[in-house]
Amino acid sequence: MFKTPSIRSARLIKLMVNHASRRHITGRGGTPINTIIVFVPQQEAWVVERFGKYARILEPGINFLAPIVHKVAYVQSLKELAIDVPQQAAITMDNVTLNLDGVLYLRVTDPHKASYGVEDAEFAITQLAQTTMRSEIGKIALDTVFRERETLNVNIVEALNKAAEAWGITCLRYEIRDMKLPKKIQEAMQMQVEAERKKRAYILESEGQREADINVAEGQKKAKILNSEAFKLEQINNAEGEANAILAKAKAKADAINIVAQAITSKNGVNAVSYNVAEQYVSAFSNLAQKGNTVLLPANTGDVSSMVSQAMAIYTNLSEANKVKQTLSETEEVKEEKQIEPTNINVNPASWDTDTHTLFSSELDSPDKQN
């Protein structure tokens, strides 16, 4: 049979559990009070001392501590912490003063070193971040600070990790939060930016104008080439058309002349020629004094028969002359056909040269030639 605990014992156990379940119960120095039964929260490390000497680190969950003997000396949070780095002045390589601040992200990896390696880990890491940032800013010029911002953060983290390794702290990253420039430097940079933008605008405008001029020039060049080719083709076509027209006219005229010649050789052809000459005479006479006021006329202008007779006499003379020429040409052709073709004589150049040399030598040796 179990004995029912007394009311006093029950109250004591309840008081001990309540004290152990509270996270923020702190004793002297800001550390939790040893209530024999303690509950360590997750992601926290409680450093326990035994008679003032480091004993162990309590794991998260329920833990038992001997009263008076054990004491919770330090409480370290294992979560990632964000610490503000106060604003400070830094001088760049080109002697420009910058006012900047940042945020440092770190985590406690070794609670023992973080408790006994440094007095105030947060203050120490903050001061180290400021000095490292001033040192890194002094290595670069003002114009490259903004471009090298990522590199600057990486270099600061590397320098902090080398120093904070002995303190049991790991720096995860560092970010520059705000950066302020002197007013005059800011105005100068603003003017530089405006000048650079104007320069780019002028360059782009000039390049656009150049491209436009080039395009216009190329268009004009191509247009002139096309116009010249079109004009050339037009001239060729016109020349071919005129040539064809001349050939057609000449052919038509030749056909007309052949028809007229055949008509003249036929019966009553001479009468037809006389009628044509008379008709042309009357037509020409009707066109007199059309383009000028002065006209020279023969004495027998109205005698059409005499004019026709003269024209026919001229025609007859020309016809007889043409017949004589045609007869002579036919005679010459017959003579050429009756000529005997020359015979082919085979001559040996070597023998000819020998005979010629002998004949020439004999002539020189004769007494008559020598005298």
C-alpha positions as a Python dict, from the first residue, in 0.01 Angstrom:
ca = {
    (1, 'M'): (0, 0, 0),
    (2, 'F'): (129, 343, -96),
    (3, 'K'): (102, 618, 150),
    (4, 'T'): (-81, 928, 42),
    (5, 'P'): (167, 1216, 38),
    (6, 'S'): (101, 1490, 276),
    (7, 'I'): (-31, 1821, 160),
    (8, 'R'): (300, 1988, 241),
    (9, 'S'): (498, 1746, 23),
    (10, 'A'): (259, 1786, -267),
    (11, 'R'): (291, 2162, -258),
    (12, 'L'): (670, 2137, -254),
    (13, 'I'): (681, 1909, -563),
    (14, 'K'): (441, 2136, -750),
    (15, 'L'): (650, 2441, -669),
    (16, 'M'): (965, 2268, -794),
    (17, 'V'): (801, 2172, -1128),
    (18, 'N'): (665, 2522, -1184),
    (19, 'H'): (1003, 2677, -1119),
    (20, 'A'): (1174, 2435, -1357),
    (21, 'S'): (924, 2495, -1640),
    (22, 'R'): (985, 2869, -1647),
    (23, 'R'): (1237, 2980, -1911),
    (24, 'H'): (1309, 3323, -1770),
    (25, 'I'): (1365, 3239, -1406),
    (26, 'T'): (1703, 3389, -1340),
    (27, 'G'): (1915, 3418, -1038),
    (28, 'R'): (2220, 3631, -971),
    (29, 'G'): (2404, 3719, -1292),
    (30, 'G'): (2097, 3661, -1518),
    (31, 'T'): (2117, 3280, -1518),
    (32, 'P'): (1841, 3032, -1428),
    (33, 'I'): (1807, 2918, -1069),
    (34, 'N'): (1890, 2558, -983),
    (35, 'T'): (1558, 2401, -896),
    (36, 'I'): (1694, 2041, -902),
    (37, 'I'): (1464, 1954, -1193),
    (38, 'V'): (1524, 2187, -1490),
    (39, 'F'): (1383, 2188, -1844),
    (40, 'V'): (1622, 2314, -2112),
    (41, 'P'): (1444, 2458, -2420),
    (42, 'Q'): (1529, 2348, -2772),
    (43, 'Q'): (1817, 2533, -2945),
    (44, 'E'): (1962, 2646, -2612),
    (45, 'A'): (2274, 2532, -2431),
    (46, 'W'): (2302, 2570, -2052),
    (47, 'V'): (2656, 2566, -1920),
    (48, 'V'): (2671, 2409, -1571),
    (49, 'E'): (2948, 2467, -1319),
    (50, 'R'): (3029, 2242, -1025),
    (51, 'F'): (3169, 2431, -732),
    (52, 'G'): (3264, 2713, -971),
    (53, 'K'): (3431, 2483, -1226),
    (54, 'Y'): (3294, 2387, -1568),
    (55, 'A'): (3111, 2058, -1541),
    (56, 'R'): (2891, 1996, -1846),
    (57, 'I'): (2638, 2136, -2093),
    (58, 'L'): (2276, 2043, -2043),
    (59, 'E'): (2092, 1892, -2338),
    (60, 'P'): (1743, 2015, -2434),
    (61, 'G'): (1473, 1850, -2226),
    (62, 'I'): (1455, 1745, -1860),
    (63, 'N'): (1773, 1751, -1652),
    (64, 'F'): (1853, 1698, -1284),
    (65, 'L'): (2094, 1917, -1091),
    (66, 'A'): (2216, 1874, -738),
    (67, 'P'): (2132, 2175, -527),
    (68, 'I'): (2414, 2393, -401),
    (69, 'V'): (2669, 2176, -588),
    (70, 'H'): (2566, 2266, -946),
    (71, 'K'): (2496, 2607, -1086),
    (72, 'V'): (2379, 2720, -1433),
    (73, 'A'): (2653, 2970, -1519),
    (74, 'Y'): (2576, 3061, -1885),
    (75, 'V'): (2287, 3023, -2127),
    (76, 'Q'): (2380, 3025, -2496),
    (77, 'S'): (2127, 3039, -2781),
    (78, 'L'): (2212, 2811, -3074),
    (79, 'K'): (1984, 2995, -3317),
    (80, 'E'): (2109, 3225, -3593),
    (81, 'L'): (2138, 3577, -3455),
    (82, 'A'): (2120, 3909, -3638),
    (83, 'I'): (2331, 4180, -3481),
    (84, 'D'): (2324, 4543, -3587),
    (85, 'V'): (2664, 4689, -3663),
    (86, 'P'): (2650, 5058, -3564),
    (87, 'Q'): (2714, 5330, -3818),
    (88, 'Q'): (3077, 5424, -3860),
    (89, 'A'): (3303, 5632, -4084),
    (90, 'A'): (3541, 5468, -4329),
    (91, 'I'): (3788, 5626, -4574),
    (92, 'T'): (3825, 5483, -4923),
    (93, 'M'): (4148, 5447, -5116),
    (94, 'D'): (4085, 5782, -5292),
    (95, 'N'): (4035, 5963, -4954),
    (96, 'V'): (3655, 5985, -4955),
    (97, 'T'): (3477, 5945, -4620),
    (98, 'L'): (3180, 5708, -4611),
    (99, 'N'): (2929, 5661, -4330),
    (100, 'L'): (2791, 5308, -4337),
    (101, 'D'): (2637, 5047, -4116),
    (102, 'G'): (2547, 4682, -4158),
    (103, 'V'): (2388, 4366, -4026),
    (104, 'L'): (2588, 4065, -3909),
    (105, 'Y'): (2441, 3715, -3904),
    (106, 'L'): (2615, 3465, -3672),
    (107, 'R'): (2559, 3143, -3478),
    (108, 'V'): (2712, 2989, -3165),
    (109, 'T'): (2874, 2657, -3257),
    (110, 'D'): (3065, 2587, -2934),
    (111, 'P'): (2888, 2702, -2613),
    (112, 'H'): (3196, 2628, -2400),
    (113, 'K'): (3423, 2861, -2607),
    (114, 'A'): (3148, 3121, -2635),
    (115, 'S'): (3116, 3123, -2253),
    (116, 'Y'): (3478, 3109, -2149),
    (117, 'G'): (3665, 3234, -2460),
    (118, 'V'): (3544, 3594, -2450),
    (119, 'E'): (3373, 3811, -2192),
    (120, 'D'): (3104, 3958, -2421),
    (121, 'A'): (3084, 3775, -2754),
    (122, 'E'): (2830, 4013, -2910),
    (123, 'F'): (3033, 4324, -2830),
    (124, 'A'): (3356, 4160, -2946),
    (125, 'I'): (3217, 4045, -3279),
    (126, 'T'): (3057, 4386, -3340),
    (127, 'Q'): (3383, 4569, -3282),
    (128, 'L'): (3568, 4323, -3504),
    (129, 'A'): (3311, 4372, -3782),
    (130, 'Q'): (3357, 4750, -3768),
    (131, 'T'): (3736, 4738, -3782),
    (132, 'T'): (3733, 4478, -4061),
    (133, 'M'): (3487, 4684, -4262),
    (134, 'R'): (3705, 4996, -4230),
    (135, 'S'): (4007, 4796, -4341),
    (136, 'E'): (3829, 4651, -4648),
    (137, 'I'): (3682, 4988, -4749),
    (138, 'G'): (4031, 5142, -4742),
    (139, 'K'): (4146, 4895, -5010),
    (140, 'I'): (3904, 5006, -5282),
    (141, 'A'): (3811, 5334, -5449),
    (142, 'L'): (3476, 5509, -5422),
    (143, 'D'): (3369, 5423, -5776),
    (144, 'T'): (3418, 5052, -5711),
    (145, 'V'): (3249, 5038, -5367),
    (146, 'F'): (2903, 4988, -5517),
    (147, 'R'): (3021, 4739, -5778),
    (148, 'E'): (3233, 4542, -5529),
    (149, 'R'): (2965, 4529, -5261),
    (150, 'E'): (2925, 4152, -5277),
    (151, 'T'): (3301, 4095, -5272),
    (152, 'L'): (3331, 4333, -4978),
    (153, 'N'): (3075, 4135, -4777),
    (154, 'V'): (3252, 3806, -4849),
    (155, 'N'): (3591, 3944, -4744),
    (156, 'I'): (3449, 4076, -4415),
    (157, 'V'): (3291, 3738, -4335),
    (158, 'E'): (3619, 3556, -4402),
    (159, 'A'): (3812, 3793, -4176),
    (160, 'L'): (3553, 3760, -3896),
    (161, 'N'): (3553, 3380, -3910),
    (162, 'K'): (3930, 3366, -3866),
    (163, 'A'): (3912, 3572, -3546),
    (164, 'A'): (3582, 3432, -3410),
    (165, 'E'): (3689, 3069, -3437),
    (166, 'A'): (3848, 3088, -3094),
    (167, 'W'): (3521, 3223, -2949),
    (168, 'G'): (3306, 2933, -3074),
    (169, 'I'): (3111, 3162, -3310),
    (170, 'T'): (3062, 3129, -3688),
    (171, 'C'): (2977, 3433, -3901),
    (172, 'L'): (2733, 3331, -4173),
    (173, 'R'): (2709, 3654, -4374),
    (174, 'Y'): (2750, 4028, -4351),
    (175, 'E'): (2538, 4284, -4535),
    (176, 'I'): (2598, 4657, -4574),
    (177, 'R'): (2263, 4808, -4487),
    (178, 'D'): (2310, 5177, -4548),
    (179, 'M'): (2581, 5390, -4704),
    (180, 'K'): (2592, 5769, -4686),
    (181, 'L'): (2821, 5999, -4878),
    (182, 'P'): (2919, 6359, -4807),
    (183, 'K'): (2685, 6610, -4968),
    (184, 'K'): (2946, 6754, -5205),
    (185, 'I'): (3061, 6409, -5314),
    (186, 'Q'): (2701, 6307, -5371),
    (187, 'E'): (2639, 6616, -5584),
    (188, 'A'): (2956, 6549, -5786),
    (189, 'M'): (2852, 6190, -5843),
    (190, 'Q'): (2508, 6305, -5949),
    (191, 'M'): (2661, 6544, -6199),
    (192, 'Q'): (2889, 6267, -6325),
    (193, 'V'): (2592, 6036, -6371),
    (194, 'E'): (2399, 6304, -6559),
    (195, 'A'): (2700, 6378, -6780),
    (196, 'E'): (2745, 6009, -6853),
    (197, 'R'): (2379, 5975, -6944),
    (198, 'K'): (2396, 6281, -7170),
    (199, 'K'): (2708, 6138, -7332),
    (200, 'R'): (2535, 5808, -7400),
    (201, 'A'): (2231, 5994, -7533),
    (202, 'Y'): (2446, 6203, -7769),
    (203, 'I'): (2634, 5894, -7884),
    (204, 'L'): (2313, 5703, -7949),
    (205, 'E'): (2164, 6002, -8129),
    (206, 'S'): (2473, 6046, -8347),
    (207, 'E'): (2485, 5674, -8424),
    (208, 'G'): (2118, 5684, -8516),
    (209, 'Q'): (2176, 5987, -8740),
    (210, 'R'): (2474, 5812, -8900),
    (211, 'E'): (2271, 5500, -8966),
    (212, 'A'): (1991, 5712, -9109),
    (213, 'D'): (2233, 5898, -9341),
    (214, 'I'): (2387, 5569, -9450),
    (215, 'N'): (2045, 5423, -9521),
    (216, 'V'): (1941, 5734, -9717),
    (217, 'A'): (2269, 5730, -9915),
    (218, 'E'): (2233, 5361, -9992),
    (219, 'G'): (1873, 5416, -10094),
    (220, 'Q'): (1969, 5700, -10325),
    (221, 'K'): (2254, 5492, -10469),
    (222, 'K'): (2026, 5198, -10539),
    (223, 'A'): (1763, 5431, -10682),
    (224, 'K'): (2018, 5587, -10921),
    (225, 'I'): (2143, 5245, -11025),
    (226, 'L'): (1790, 5125, -11088),
    (227, 'N'): (1705, 5443, -11279),
    (228, 'S'): (2018, 5410, -11493),
    (229, 'E'): (1943, 5044, -11564),
    (230, 'A'): (1584, 5132, -11649),
    (231, 'F'): (1702, 5413, -11878),
    (232, 'K'): (1951, 5176, -12039),
    (233, 'L'): (1683, 4916, -12101),
    (234, 'E'): (1455, 5187, -12233),
    (235, 'Q'): (1722, 5308, -12477),
    (236, 'I'): (1790, 4951, -12587),
    (237, 'N'): (1424, 4886, -12635),
    (238, 'N'): (1381, 5213, -12825),
    (239, 'A'): (1682, 5134, -13045),
    (240, 'E'): (1554, 4784, -13114),
    (241, 'G'): (1210, 4926, -13189),
    (242, 'E'): (1353, 5187, -13425),
    (243, 'A'): (1571, 4925, -13595),
    (244, 'N'): (1276, 4695, -13639),
    (245, 'A'): (1069, 4986, -13766),
    (246, 'I'): (1341, 5084, -14015),
    (247, 'L'): (1371, 4723, -14131),
    (248, 'A'): (998, 4697, -14163),
    (249, 'K'): (980, 5023, -14355),
    (250, 'A'): (1271, 4919, -14579),
    (251, 'K'): (1109, 4581, -14643),
    (252, 'A'): (778, 4745, -14716),
    (253, 'K'): (946, 4994, -14948),
    (254, 'A'): (1136, 4715, -15123),
    (255, 'D'): (814, 4519, -15168),
    (256, 'A'): (647, 4833, -15299),
    (257, 'I'): (933, 4895, -15540),
    (258, 'N'): (915, 4535, -15661),
    (259, 'I'): (541, 4565, -15713),
    (260, 'V'): (588, 4894, -15899),
    (261, 'A'): (862, 4743, -16113),
    (262, 'Q'): (641, 4450, -16202),
    (263, 'A'): (357, 4687, -16279),
    (264, 'I'): (580, 4901, -16504),
    (265, 'T'): (694, 4602, -16706),
    (266, 'S'): (335, 4498, -16760),
    (267, 'K'): (103, 4630, -17030),
    (268, 'N'): (12, 4999, -16998),
    (269, 'G'): (276, 5035, -16724),
    (270, 'V'): (419, 5351, -16879),
    (271, 'N'): (77, 5513, -16879),
    (272, 'A'): (38, 5428, -16512),
    (273, 'V'): (376, 5587, -16435),
    (274, 'S'): (276, 5897, -16628),
    (275, 'Y'): (-47, 5917, -16434),
    (276, 'N'): (140, 5882, -16102),
    (277, 'V'): (389, 6155, -16193),
    (278, 'A'): (107, 6387, -16295),
    (279, 'E'): (-75, 6319, -15970),
    (280, 'Q'): (235, 6392, -15760),
    (281, 'Y'): (296, 6712, -15960),
    (282, 'V'): (-53, 6840, -15889),
    (283, 'S'): (-22, 6747, -15519),
    (284, 'A'): (313, 6924, -15488),
    (285, 'F'): (178, 7229, -15669),
    (286, 'S'): (-109, 7250, -15423),
    (287, 'N'): (138, 7269, -15128),
    (288, 'L'): (323, 7572, -15262),
    (289, 'A'): (342, 7881, -15042),
    (290, 'Q'): (240, 7688, -14729),
    (291, 'K'): (555, 7762, -14522),
    (292, 'G'): (691, 8078, -14682),
    (293, 'N'): (592, 8393, -14865),
    (294, 'T'): (851, 8369, -15147),
    (295, 'V'): (794, 8106, -15421),
    (296, 'L'): (995, 8050, -15742),
    (297, 'L'): (788, 7899, -16029),
    (298, 'P'): (891, 7800, -16381),
    (299, 'A'): (740, 7971, -16682),
    (300, 'N'): (532, 7673, -16790),
    (301, 'T'): (383, 7595, -16452),
    (302, 'G'): (38, 7528, -16585),
    (303, 'D'): (159, 7295, -16862),
    (304, 'V'): (120, 6961, -16689),
    (305, 'S'): (181, 6757, -17003),
    (306, 'S'): (526, 6906, -17058),
    (307, 'M'): (622, 6838, -16693),
    (308, 'V'): (505, 6477, -16728),
    (309, 'S'): (698, 6441, -17055),
    (310, 'Q'): (1016, 6568, -16890),
    (311, 'A'): (969, 6329, -16597),
    (312, 'M'): (910, 6036, -16830),
    (313, 'A'): (1218, 6129, -17037),
    (314, 'I'): (1428, 6125, -16720),
    (315, 'Y'): (1276, 5791, -16622),
    (316, 'T'): (1353, 5648, -16967),
    (317, 'N'): (1716, 5762, -16954),
    (318, 'L'): (1762, 5611, -16608),
    (319, 'S'): (1605, 5285, -16720),
    (320, 'E'): (1836, 5258, -17023),
    (321, 'A'): (2141, 5336, -16807),
    (322, 'N'): (2038, 5064, -16562),
    (323, 'K'): (1996, 4816, -16847),
    (324, 'V'): (2347, 4895, -16978),
    (325, 'K'): (2497, 4846, -16629),
    (326, 'Q'): (2313, 4519, -16584),
    (327, 'T'): (2438, 4392, -16926),
    (328, 'L'): (2797, 4482, -16841),
    (329, 'S'): (2780, 4307, -16505),
    (330, 'E'): (2641, 3991, -16664),
    (331, 'T'): (2922, 3996, -16923),
    (332, 'E'): (3187, 4024, -16651),
    (333, 'E'): (3037, 3731, -16463),
    (334, 'V'): (3048, 3514, -16775),
    (335, 'K'): (3413, 3604, -16837),
    (336, 'E'): (3507, 3513, -16481),
    (337, 'E'): (3339, 3177, -16508),
    (338, 'K'): (3522, 3098, -16837),
    (339, 'Q'): (3868, 3170, -16691),
    (340, 'I'): (4098, 2866, -16651),
    (341, 'E'): (4188, 2778, -16295),
    (342, 'P'): (4569, 2780, -16226),
    (343, 'T'): (4741, 2440, -16202),
    (344, 'N'): (4906, 2329, -15878),
    (345, 'I'): (5285, 2311, -15915),
    (346, 'N'): (5474, 2115, -15649),
    (347, 'V'): (5798, 2286, -15565),
    (348, 'N'): (6057, 2144, -15327),
    (349, 'P'): (6198, 2434, -15124),
    (350, 'A'): (6529, 2257, -15062),
    (351, 'S'): (6591, 2179, -15431),
    (352, 'W'): (6471, 2527, -15532),
    (353, 'D'): (6714, 2692, -15299),
    (354, 'T'): (6999, 2475, -15436),
    (355, 'D'): (6912, 2544, -15799),
    (356, 'T'): (6872, 2913, -15732),
    (357, 'H'): (7209, 2928, -15555),
    (358, 'T'): (7376, 2742, -15847),
    (359, 'L'): (7217, 2966, -16109),
    (360, 'F'): (7319, 3279, -15917),
    (361, 'S'): (7676, 3154, -15881),
    (362, 'S'): (7703, 3066, -16253),
    (363, 'E'): (7584, 3408, -16351),
    (364, 'L'): (7843, 3570, -16127),
    (365, 'D'): (8122, 3354, -16267),
    (366, 'S'): (8039, 3432, -16631),
    (367, 'P'): (8280, 3684, -16805),
    (368, 'D'): (7996, 3910, -16916),
    (369, 'K'): (7868, 3954, -16561),
    (370, 'Q'): (8216, 4014, -16427),
    (371, 'N'): (8286, 4289, -16684),
}
